[in-house]
């Protein structure tokens, strides 16, 4: 049974606050900067803003290492700024979604500092173990490289960290930890927060025995059910999304149907499920792989769960560079194609800041251009393994998370209008061409295309409810699908290549259809499409004959 249905046509916009807008010219984006741009967001038509962590943090991992969940990090502003943001956003019908980093804290968090000293009750807030004859308690590699264990000479034990060693994992087996985390959620709900993203949440369930630490999904479900019951689950209007790197369809259905979360981010699409990273970074994109994953999630979650739709975020390269084509002649075309592709699917669409103006990957030249902890750790490990500098840098330039973290390009002015001071991270040198100001002026811009799509999506129920059906399944360059609802039909056709592609099958386009497309002149002849131009994308909306119900009307 689906409750919470009201939010299903909402669109969520993700803000990476350090890089969004700097209001006080210290080179770092902040809450006042977001406030300045609320009209821009409202104009785009989004309903909710997910802000990556703004809590107090030593920023080893840009806020994903929280040292105080009850306070705003000072470079982002004050609690008063945040309260103002909630108020002004809500005036425009925009909700705020916070990013809760609950798998781990920063090693600077008071809990961890006390845990280090064995002070009760914090001694058991993290996962501590004795070493194994001078070696870490178990094997296992952290997501950001190295062992999952780090030795503390203070406590003379090892602590467990799924990510960097500055991010010790919380011990969710401890009921007091779970209680404290629910309190934090409730604190922010009381401030008026309308949504939560739970970071790396599928890592919280762990079986801890003397000889191993094993992830346990049943425990994860149990903990989330409890958290929900004690906090956000009490208010059906609150939207939650879990970042679940390891989730398959069944896991996703469980998260949603047990009333744990509204939806999850699945990462099969990010890794193209088993395709080696070196391969997915290559062109052309392995489209059949993408089709397989999308088909599976669209069909298997229908009526059973709810999808989230995204092609990138702050942890991945820019979507136009990865799934589209960032060469100037194709950049806008292919970015519009990706927008049609994504917005036609069932599920909540997420737009990552800057993707709506077609921002691209950064032209990295040397290791000094990077700041991300994951990228730097990767570089060090690859160097230690003896890999060639050129090869390491080549891979990083395509895959590094820093690609998506460059400052938002607002205008053609100094620093792309992001700040008057030197930004914390270099602005992409293409800001003179690619920026918000230029997008707003041009009717044909990517921004205006997003706006049109968002508006259209909200006006037609088929986007939320329509049943998914793949078309053009054998085509290795074109992704096509239909969505059908009572009385409505949507046909989406996307050429994912820079080639002209013939369309063999008949599409059955009716006469009085509505169309949104990325080329100016439609290619529909005799109710059919003969050939698709490079990155051509077409959204066709048509009425279906109404089903006449027999029987008496009441
Ligand atoms: O869990 C994974 C794979 O199964 C990882 O891909 C994981 O989902 C991802 O790295 C988690 O990212 C999130 O948590 C990190 C932070 O650096 C990222 O920015 C954040 O999105 C640690 O908090
Ligand atoms: Ca600032």
Coordinates of C-alpha atoms and ligand atoms in Angstrom, one line a residue:
X1 CA 0.0 0.0 0.0
X2 CA 1.3 3.4 -0.9
X3 CA 0.8 6.2 1.5
X4 CA 2.6 9.5 1.3
X5 CA 1.4 9.8 -2.3
X6 CA 1.4 13.6 -2.4
X7 CA 5.1 13.9 -2.9
X8 CA 5.4 11.7 -5.9
X9 CA 5.4 14.4 -8.5
X10 CA 8.0 16.5 -6.6
X11 CA 11.4 17.3 -8.1
X12 CA 14.4 17.6 -5.9
X13 CA 17.4 19.8 -6.5
X14 CA 20.7 19.0 -4.8
X15 CA 23.0 21.8 -3.5
X16 CA 26.6 21.3 -2.7
X17 CA 26.7 24.4 -0.5
X18 CA 30.5 25.1 -0.6
X19 CA 30.2 25.5 -4.3
X20 CA 26.8 27.0 -4.8
X21 CA 27.0 30.7 -4.0
X22 CA 29.3 32.7 -1.7
X23 CA 27.5 35.6 -0.1
X24 CA 30.2 37.1 2.0
X25 CA 33.2 36.8 -0.2
X26 CA 35.4 34.3 1.7
X27 CA 35.5 32.0 -1.3
X28 CA 33.2 29.4 0.2
X29 CA 29.5 29.1 -0.6
X30 CA 27.1 29.5 2.3
X31 CA 23.5 29.6 3.5
X32 CA 22.9 33.2 2.6
X33 CA 24.1 32.3 -0.8
X34 CA 21.4 29.7 -1.1
X35 CA 18.9 32.3 0.1
X36 CA 20.0 34.7 -2.6
X37 CA 19.3 32.1 -5.2
X38 CA 15.9 30.9 -4.0
X39 CA 14.1 32.8 -6.7
X40 CA 16.3 31.1 -9.3
X41 CA 15.3 27.7 -7.8
X42 CA 11.7 28.6 -7.7
X43 CA 11.8 29.7 -11.3
X44 CA 13.2 26.4 -12.3
X45 CA 10.2 24.8 -10.6
X46 CA 11.7 22.4 -8.1
X47 CA 9.9 21.5 -4.9
X48 CA 12.7 20.5 -2.5
X49 CA 16.3 21.3 -2.0
X50 CA 18.7 18.6 -0.7
X51 CA 21.6 20.3 0.9
X52 CA 24.7 18.2 1.5
X53 CA 26.0 18.4 5.1
X54 CA 26.1 21.9 6.7
X55 CA 26.8 20.7 10.2
X56 CA 29.9 21.6 12.2
X57 CA 32.8 19.6 10.7
X58 CA 36.6 19.7 10.3
X59 CA 35.8 19.1 6.6
X60 CA 38.2 16.3 5.9
X61 CA 35.4 15.0 3.6
X62 CA 33.6 18.3 3.0
X63 CA 31.0 17.9 5.8
X64 CA 30.6 14.1 5.6
X65 CA 32.6 14.1 8.8
X66 CA 30.3 15.7 11.3
X67 CA 31.6 16.9 14.6
X68 CA 28.3 18.4 15.9
X69 CA 24.9 17.5 14.5
X70 CA 23.2 20.3 16.4
X71 CA 25.1 23.2 14.9
X72 CA 25.7 24.8 11.5
X73 CA 29.3 25.0 10.4
X74 CA 30.5 28.6 10.8
X75 CA 31.7 29.1 7.2
X76 CA 28.1 28.2 6.1
X77 CA 26.5 30.7 8.5
X78 CA 24.5 30.5 11.7
X79 CA 21.4 28.8 12.9
X80 CA 19.5 32.1 12.3
X81 CA 20.6 31.9 8.7
X82 CA 19.3 28.4 8.5
X83 CA 16.0 29.2 10.1
X84 CA 15.7 32.1 7.6
X85 CA 16.4 29.7 4.8
X86 CA 13.6 27.3 5.9
X87 CA 11.2 30.2 6.2
X88 CA 12.0 31.9 2.8
X89 CA 12.1 28.6 1.0
X90 CA 8.8 27.5 2.4
X91 CA 7.3 30.8 1.3
X92 CA 8.1 29.7 -2.3
X93 CA 6.8 26.2 -1.7
X94 CA 10.3 24.7 -1.4
X95 CA 11.1 22.3 1.3
X96 CA 14.6 21.7 2.8
X97 CA 16.1 18.2 2.9
X98 CA 19.1 17.7 5.1
X99 CA 21.9 15.2 4.7
X100 CA 22.3 13.0 7.7
X101 CA 25.6 11.3 8.1
X102 CA 24.8 8.6 10.5
X103 CA 27.0 5.8 9.5
X104 CA 30.0 7.6 11.1
X105 CA 31.0 10.8 12.7
X106 CA 34.1 12.8 12.5
X107 CA 36.9 11.7 14.7
X108 CA 36.6 15.2 16.2
X109 CA 33.1 14.6 17.4
X110 CA 32.8 14.8 21.2
X111 CA 31.4 11.2 21.3
X112 CA 34.5 9.9 19.6
X113 CA 36.9 12.0 21.7
X114 CA 35.3 10.5 24.8
X115 CA 35.2 7.1 23.3
X116 CA 39.0 7.3 22.8
X117 CA 39.4 7.8 26.5
X118 CA 36.9 5.1 27.4
X119 CA 34.5 7.5 29.1
X120 CA 31.1 5.9 29.7
X121 CA 28.7 5.7 28.0
X122 CA 30.6 6.8 24.9
X123 CA 33.1 4.0 25.2
X124 CA 30.7 1.8 23.3
X125 CA 29.5 4.4 20.7
X126 CA 32.0 3.2 18.1
X127 CA 33.3 -0.2 17.0
X128 CA 36.4 -1.0 19.0
X129 CA 38.5 -4.2 18.8
X130 CA 41.8 -5.6 20.1
X131 CA 44.5 -6.2 17.5
X132 CA 45.5 -9.5 16.2
X133 CA 49.1 -10.1 17.1
X134 CA 50.1 -6.6 16.1
X135 CA 47.8 -6.7 13.1
X136 CA 44.3 -5.2 12.6
X137 CA 41.5 -7.4 14.0
X138 CA 40.3 -8.4 10.6
X139 CA 40.9 -7.9 6.9
X140 CA 38.9 -5.5 4.9
X141 CA 39.5 -2.4 2.8
X142 CA 37.8 1.0 3.4
X143 CA 35.9 2.7 0.6
X144 CA 38.5 5.4 0.6
X145 CA 41.4 3.0 0.6
X146 CA 43.5 1.3 3.3
X147 CA 42.3 -1.0 6.1
X148 CA 38.9 -0.5 7.7
X149 CA 40.8 -0.5 11.0
X150 CA 42.8 2.3 12.6
X151 CA 44.9 1.9 15.7
X152 CA 44.5 4.3 18.6
X153 CA 47.5 4.5 20.8
X154 CA 45.3 6.3 23.4
X155 CA 42.8 3.4 23.7
X156 CA 45.3 0.7 22.6
X157 CA 42.6 -0.7 20.4
X158 CA 41.5 -0.5 16.8
X159 CA 38.4 1.4 15.6
X160 CA 36.4 0.5 12.5
X161 CA 35.9 3.0 9.6
X162 CA 34.0 2.2 6.4
X163 CA 35.4 5.4 4.8
X164 CA 38.4 7.5 5.7
X165 CA 40.2 7.0 9.1
X166 CA 38.9 10.4 10.1
X167 CA 35.3 9.0 9.9
X168 CA 34.9 6.3 12.6
X169 CA 31.7 4.2 12.2
X170 CA 29.0 4.5 14.9
X171 CA 28.0 1.4 16.7
X172 CA 24.3 1.1 15.9
X173 CA 24.1 -2.1 18.0
X174 CA 24.1 0.3 21.0
X175 CA 20.5 1.4 21.7
X176 CA 21.8 4.6 23.2
X177 CA 23.5 5.6 19.9
X178 CA 20.2 4.9 18.0
X179 CA 18.3 7.0 20.5
X180 CA 20.7 9.9 20.2
X181 CA 20.4 9.8 16.4
X182 CA 16.6 9.9 16.5
X183 CA 16.9 12.9 18.8
X184 CA 19.0 14.7 16.2
X185 CA 16.4 14.0 13.5
X186 CA 13.6 15.3 15.7
X187 CA 15.6 18.4 16.5
X188 CA 15.7 19.3 12.7
X189 CA 12.1 18.3 12.1
X190 CA 11.1 20.8 14.8
X191 CA 13.1 23.5 12.9
X192 CA 10.9 22.8 9.9
X193 CA 13.1 20.5 7.8
X194 CA 10.8 18.5 5.3
X195 CA 13.2 15.8 4.1
X196 CA 16.2 13.8 5.0
X197 CA 18.8 12.0 2.9
X198 CA 20.6 9.3 4.9
X199 CA 24.2 9.0 3.9
X200 CA 25.7 5.6 3.2
X201 CA 22.9 4.2 5.3
X202 CA 23.1 0.6 4.1
X203 CA 26.4 0.3 6.0
X204 CA 24.9 0.7 9.5
X205 CA 23.8 -2.9 10.0
X206 CA 26.9 -4.8 11.2
X207 CA 27.4 -8.1 12.9
X208 CA 30.3 -7.6 15.2
X209 CA 31.9 -10.7 16.6
X210 CA 35.5 -11.2 17.9
X211 CA 36.8 -12.4 14.5
X212 CA 34.8 -10.3 12.1
X213 CA 32.7 -7.4 11.2
X214 CA 30.1 -8.3 8.6
X215 CA 27.5 -6.1 7.1
X216 CA 24.0 -7.4 7.9
X217 CA 21.1 -6.0 5.9
X218 CA 18.5 -7.4 8.3
X219 CA 20.0 -5.3 11.1
X220 CA 20.0 -2.3 8.8
X221 CA 16.3 -2.7 8.2
X222 CA 15.6 -3.2 11.9
X223 CA 17.5 0.0 12.8
X224 CA 15.8 2.1 10.1
X225 CA 12.4 0.9 11.1
X226 CA 13.1 2.0 14.6
X227 CA 14.6 5.3 13.6
X228 CA 11.6 6.0 11.4
X229 CA 9.1 5.1 14.2
X230 CA 10.9 7.4 16.6
X231 CA 11.3 10.4 14.3
X232 CA 10.4 11.1 10.7
X233 CA 7.9 8.2 10.3
X234 CA 5.5 10.1 12.6
X235 CA 5.0 12.7 9.9
X236 CA 3.8 11.2 6.6
X237 CA 4.7 14.4 4.7
X238 CA 8.4 14.1 5.4
X239 CA 10.4 12.7 2.4
X240 CA 13.4 10.4 3.0
X241 CA 15.9 8.9 0.7
X242 CA 18.6 6.5 1.7
X243 CA 21.9 6.3 0.0
X244 CA 22.3 2.6 -0.4
X245 CA 25.4 1.8 -2.5
X246 CA 24.7 -1.9 -2.3
X247 CA 21.0 -2.1 -2.8
X248 CA 19.3 -4.4 -5.3
X249 CA 15.6 -4.3 -6.2
X250 CA 14.5 -6.5 -3.4
X251 CA 16.4 -4.5 -0.8
X252 CA 14.9 -1.3 -2.2
X253 CA 11.4 -2.7 -1.9
X254 CA 12.0 -3.7 1.7
X255 CA 13.3 -0.3 2.6
X256 CA 10.2 1.3 1.2
X257 CA 7.5 -1.1 2.2
X258 CA 8.6 -1.5 5.8
X259 CA 8.1 2.2 6.1
X260 CA 11.8 2.8 6.6
X261 CA 12.4 5.2 3.8
X262 CA 10.4 6.9 1.0
X263 CA 13.0 5.8 -1.6
X264 CA 16.7 4.9 -2.0
X265 CA 19.5 5.8 -4.3
X266 CA 20.5 2.7 -6.0
X267 CA 24.0 2.5 -7.4
X268 CA 23.7 -0.2 -10.0
X269 CA 23.2 2.6 -12.5
X270 CA 26.3 4.5 -11.3
X271 CA 28.6 1.5 -11.7
X272 CA 26.6 0.2 -14.6
X273 CA 26.3 -2.9 -12.6
X274 CA 29.5 -4.8 -13.0
X275 CA 31.0 -2.9 -15.8
X276 CA 34.6 -2.1 -14.8
X277 CA 35.0 1.5 -14.0
X278 CA 37.7 1.9 -16.6
X279 CA 35.2 0.7 -19.1
X280 CA 32.2 2.8 -18.2
X281 CA 34.5 5.8 -18.4
X282 CA 35.1 5.0 -22.1
X283 CA 32.9 6.0 -25.0
X284 CA 30.6 4.8 -26.3
X285 CA 28.5 4.2 -23.3
X286 CA 27.6 0.6 -22.7
X287 CA 23.9 1.4 -23.5
X288 CA 22.6 -2.2 -23.3
X289 CA 23.8 -2.3 -19.7
X290 CA 22.1 0.9 -18.9
X291 CA 18.9 -0.4 -20.5
X292 CA 19.0 -3.6 -18.5
X293 CA 19.3 -1.7 -15.2
X294 CA 16.6 0.9 -16.0
X295 CA 14.2 -1.8 -17.3
X296 CA 14.7 -3.9 -14.2
X297 CA 14.1 -1.0 -11.7
X298 CA 11.2 0.5 -13.6
X299 CA 9.3 -2.8 -13.9
X300 CA 10.1 -4.4 -10.6
X301 CA 9.5 -1.4 -8.4
X302 CA 6.3 -0.4 -10.1
X303 CA 3.4 -0.6 -7.6
X304 CA 5.8 -2.1 -5.1
X305 CA 8.2 0.7 -4.2
X306 CA 9.4 4.0 -5.6
X307 CA 12.4 4.9 -7.7
X308 CA 14.7 7.9 -7.4
X309 CA 16.2 9.1 -10.7
X310 CA 19.6 10.6 -11.0
X311 CA 22.6 10.3 -13.3
X312 CA 25.1 12.0 -11.1
X313 CA 25.7 13.9 -7.8
X314 CA 28.6 15.4 -5.9
X315 CA 30.3 11.9 -5.9
X316 CA 30.4 11.4 -9.6
X317 CA 31.6 13.1 -12.8
X318 CA 29.3 15.6 -14.5
X319 CA 26.4 13.9 -16.2
X320 CA 26.9 15.6 -19.6
X321 CA 30.5 14.5 -19.6
X322 CA 29.8 11.0 -18.6
X323 CA 26.4 10.0 -20.2
X324 CA 26.3 12.7 -22.8
X325 CA 28.9 14.5 -24.9
X326 CA 30.6 17.6 -23.6
X327 CA 32.1 18.6 -26.9
X328 CA 30.7 22.1 -27.6
X329 CA 28.7 21.1 -30.7
X330 CA 26.8 18.4 -28.7
X331 CA 26.9 19.6 -25.1
X332 CA 23.5 21.3 -24.9
X333 CA 21.9 18.8 -27.3
X334 CA 23.0 15.8 -25.3
X335 CA 22.3 17.4 -21.9
X336 CA 18.7 18.0 -23.1
X337 CA 18.5 14.4 -24.3
X338 CA 19.5 13.2 -20.8
X339 CA 16.9 15.5 -19.2
X340 CA 14.1 14.0 -21.4
X341 CA 15.5 10.5 -20.6
X342 CA 15.5 11.0 -16.9
X343 CA 12.3 13.0 -16.5
X344 CA 10.2 10.5 -18.4
X345 CA 11.0 7.7 -16.0
X346 CA 9.0 6.7 -13.0
X347 CA 10.4 8.0 -9.8
X348 CA 11.6 11.2 -8.1
X349 CA 14.0 13.1 -10.3
X350 CA 17.1 14.7 -8.7
X351 CA 18.9 17.6 -10.4
X352 CA 22.4 18.2 -9.2
X353 CA 23.4 21.9 -9.2
X354 CA 24.8 23.0 -12.5
X355 CA 23.5 20.1 -14.5
X356 CA 20.6 22.3 -15.5
X357 CA 23.0 24.6 -17.3
X358 CA 25.2 21.8 -18.6
X359 CA 28.3 22.2 -16.5
X360 CA 31.1 19.8 -17.5
X361 CA 34.0 18.0 -16.0
X362 CA 37.0 20.0 -15.0
X363 CA 40.2 20.1 -17.2
X364 CA 42.5 18.7 -14.5
X365 CA 46.2 18.9 -15.3
X366 CA 48.1 17.8 -12.2
X367 CA 47.5 16.2 -8.8
X368 CA 47.7 19.7 -7.3
X369 CA 44.3 20.5 -8.9
X370 CA 42.5 17.9 -6.7
X371 CA 41.2 18.3 -3.1
X372 CA 38.8 15.4 -2.6
X373 CA 40.0 12.9 0.1
X374 CA 38.9 9.9 -1.9
X375 CA 40.8 11.1 -5.0
X376 CA 43.9 12.0 -3.0
X377 CA 43.9 8.6 -1.2
X378 CA 43.4 6.9 -4.6
X379 CA 46.3 8.7 -6.1
X380 CA 48.6 7.8 -3.2
X381 CA 47.7 4.1 -3.4
X382 CA 48.1 4.0 -7.1
X383 CA 51.5 5.7 -6.8
X384 CA 52.5 3.2 -4.1
X385 CA 51.5 0.4 -6.5
X386 CA 53.9 1.8 -9.1
X387 CA 51.3 2.9 -11.6
X388 CA 52.3 5.5 -14.1
X389 CA 51.5 9.1 -13.2
X390 CA 50.0 9.8 -16.6
X391 CA 47.7 6.8 -16.3
X392 CA 46.6 7.6 -12.8
X393 CA 45.8 11.2 -13.7
X394 CA 44.0 10.2 -16.9
X395 CA 41.7 8.0 -15.0
X396 CA 41.2 10.5 -12.2
X397 CA 40.3 13.3 -14.6
X398 CA 37.4 11.2 -15.8
X399 CA 36.2 9.7 -12.6
X400 CA 37.1 12.1 -9.7
X401 CA 34.3 13.5 -7.6
X402 CA 36.0 16.9 -7.8
X403 CA 34.6 17.2 -11.3
X404 CA 31.2 17.9 -9.8
X405 CA 32.5 20.1 -7.0
X406 CA 33.7 23.2 -8.9
X407 CA 31.8 26.4 -8.1
X408 CA 28.5 27.0 -9.7
X409 CA 28.8 29.2 -12.8
X410 CA 26.4 32.1 -12.4
X411 CA 27.7 34.6 -14.9
X412 CA 30.5 35.5 -17.2
X413 CA 32.0 37.8 -14.5
X414 CA 35.1 37.1 -12.4
X415 CA 35.0 33.6 -10.8
X416 CA 31.8 32.9 -12.7
X417 CA 29.9 35.2 -10.3
X418 CA 30.3 32.7 -7.6
X419 CA 32.4 34.9 -5.3
X420 CA 34.5 38.0 -5.4
X421 CA 37.3 36.3 -3.6
X422 CA 39.4 33.3 -4.8
X423 CA 37.0 30.3 -4.6
X424 CA 38.0 27.4 -2.5
X425 CA 38.1 25.3 -5.6
X426 CA 38.9 26.5 -9.1
X427 CA 36.1 27.6 -11.4
X428 CA 35.8 25.7 -14.6
X429 CA 37.5 27.9 -17.2
X430 CA 34.4 27.4 -19.5
X431 CA 32.3 29.7 -17.3
X432 CA 32.3 32.5 -19.8
X433 CA 30.2 30.3 -22.2
X434 CA 28.5 28.1 -19.7
X435 CA 26.6 30.1 -17.0
X436 CA 23.2 30.8 -15.5
X437 CA 23.0 34.3 -16.9
X438 CA 23.5 33.2 -20.5
X439 CA 20.9 30.4 -19.9
X440 CA 18.3 32.7 -18.6
X441 CA 18.6 35.0 -21.6
X442 CA 18.2 32.3 -24.2
X443 CA 14.8 30.8 -24.8
X444 CA 16.4 27.7 -26.2
X445 CA 18.8 27.2 -23.3
X446 CA 19.2 24.0 -21.3
X447 CA 17.8 25.8 -18.2
X448 CA 14.6 26.8 -20.1
X449 CA 14.4 23.3 -21.4
X450 CA 14.5 21.9 -17.8
X451 CA 11.9 24.4 -16.8
X452 CA 9.6 23.4 -19.6
X453 CA 10.0 19.7 -18.8
X454 CA 9.4 20.2 -15.1
X455 CA 6.3 22.1 -15.7
X456 CA 5.0 19.6 -18.2
X457 CA 5.8 16.7 -15.9
X458 CA 3.8 18.2 -13.1
X459 CA 0.8 18.8 -15.3
X460 CA 0.5 15.2 -16.5
X461 CA -0.2 12.2 -14.2
X462 CA 1.3 9.7 -16.6
X463 CA 4.8 10.7 -15.4
X464 CA 3.9 9.6 -11.9
X465 CA 1.6 6.7 -12.6
X466 CA 2.2 5.5 -16.1
X467 CA 3.2 1.9 -16.7
X468 CA 6.7 1.5 -18.2
X469 CA 7.4 -0.5 -21.3
X470 CA 10.6 -0.6 -23.2
X471 CA 10.6 0.0 -27.0
X472 CA 13.4 -0.2 -29.6
X473 CA 15.0 -2.8 -27.3
X474 CA 17.5 -4.1 -29.9
X475 CA 18.9 -0.7 -30.8
X476 CA 22.4 -0.2 -29.4
X477 CA 22.3 3.5 -29.7
X478 CA 18.8 4.5 -29.0
X479 CA 17.0 4.2 -25.6
X480 CA 13.2 4.2 -26.1
X481 CA 10.3 3.6 -23.7
X482 CA 6.6 4.2 -23.3
X483 CA 4.6 5.1 -20.2
X484 CA 0.9 4.4 -20.3
X485 CA -1.8 5.5 -18.0
X486 CA -5.5 5.5 -18.2
X487 CA -6.1 7.9 -21.1
X488 CA -2.5 9.0 -21.6
X489 CA 0.6 7.8 -23.3
X490 CA 4.2 9.0 -23.2
X491 CA 6.8 7.9 -25.8
X492 CA 10.4 8.8 -25.1
X493 CA 13.1 8.3 -27.7
X494 CA 16.7 9.2 -27.0
X495 CA 19.7 8.8 -29.3
X496 CA 22.6 8.3 -27.0
X497 CA 25.1 8.6 -29.8
X498 CA 26.6 11.2 -32.1
X499 CA 25.5 9.2 -35.1
X500 CA 22.4 9.5 -37.3
X501 CA 20.4 6.4 -36.4
X502 CA 17.5 4.9 -38.4
X503 CA 14.4 3.9 -36.5
X504 CA 13.1 0.7 -37.8
X505 CA 9.9 0.1 -35.8
X506 CA 6.7 1.9 -36.2
X507 CA 5.9 4.1 -33.2
X508 CA 2.2 4.7 -33.6
X509 CA 2.3 8.4 -33.1
X510 CA -1.2 9.9 -33.2
X511 CA -2.1 13.2 -35.0
X512 CA -2.8 15.5 -32.0
X513 CA 0.3 14.7 -30.0
X514 CA 2.3 17.2 -28.0
X515 CA 6.0 17.1 -28.3
X516 CA 9.1 18.2 -26.4
X517 CA 12.3 17.8 -28.3
X518 CA 15.8 19.0 -28.4
X519 CA 16.0 19.9 -32.1
X520 CA 13.9 22.7 -33.3
X521 CA 12.2 21.0 -36.1
X522 CA 10.4 17.7 -35.5
X523 CA 11.5 14.8 -37.5
X524 CA 8.1 13.1 -37.6
X525 CA 6.9 12.1 -41.0
X526 CA 3.7 10.1 -41.6
X527 CA 3.2 9.6 -37.9
X528 CA 6.6 8.0 -37.6
X529 CA 10.2 8.9 -37.0
X530 CA 12.6 7.8 -39.8
X531 CA 15.9 8.8 -38.5
X532 CA 17.3 10.4 -35.3
X533 CA 20.0 13.0 -35.5
X534 CA 23.0 13.0 -33.1
X535 CA 21.7 13.0 -29.5
X536 CA 18.2 13.7 -30.8
X537 CA 15.6 13.2 -28.1
X538 CA 11.8 13.3 -28.4
X539 CA 9.1 13.2 -25.8
X540 CA 5.7 12.5 -27.3
X541 CA 2.6 12.9 -25.3
X542 CA -0.7 11.7 -26.6
X543 CA -4.2 11.0 -25.3
X544 CA -5.3 7.5 -25.5
X545 CA -8.9 6.6 -26.2
X546 CA -10.8 6.7 -22.9
X547 CA -12.0 3.4 -21.6
X548 CA -15.8 3.6 -21.4
X549 CA -17.1 2.0 -18.3
X550 CA -20.3 0.1 -18.6
X551 CA -22.9 0.2 -15.9
X552 CA -24.8 2.8 -14.0
X553 CA -23.2 6.0 -12.7
X554 CA -24.1 6.8 -9.1
Ligands
LIG1 O1 28.8 2.3 -0.2 C1 29.3 2.4 -1.3 C2 29.3 1.3 -2.2 O2 28.6 0.2 -1.8 C3 29.9 3.8 -1.6 O3 29.8 4.0 -3.0 C4 29.1 4.8 -0.9 O4 27.8 4.7 -1.2 C5 29.5 6.2 -1.2 O5 30.9 6.4 -1.3 C6 29.0 7.0 0.0 O6 29.1 8.4 -0.3 C7 28.6 9.2 0.7 O7 29.3 9.0 1.9 C8 30.7 9.4 1.9 C9 30.9 10.8 1.4 O8 32.2 11.0 1.1 C10 30.1 11.0 0.1 O9 30.3 12.3 -0.4 C11 28.7 10.6 0.4 O10 27.8 10.9 -0.7 C12 31.2 9.3 3.3 O11 30.4 10.0 4.2
LIG2 CA1 31.0 32.4 2.2

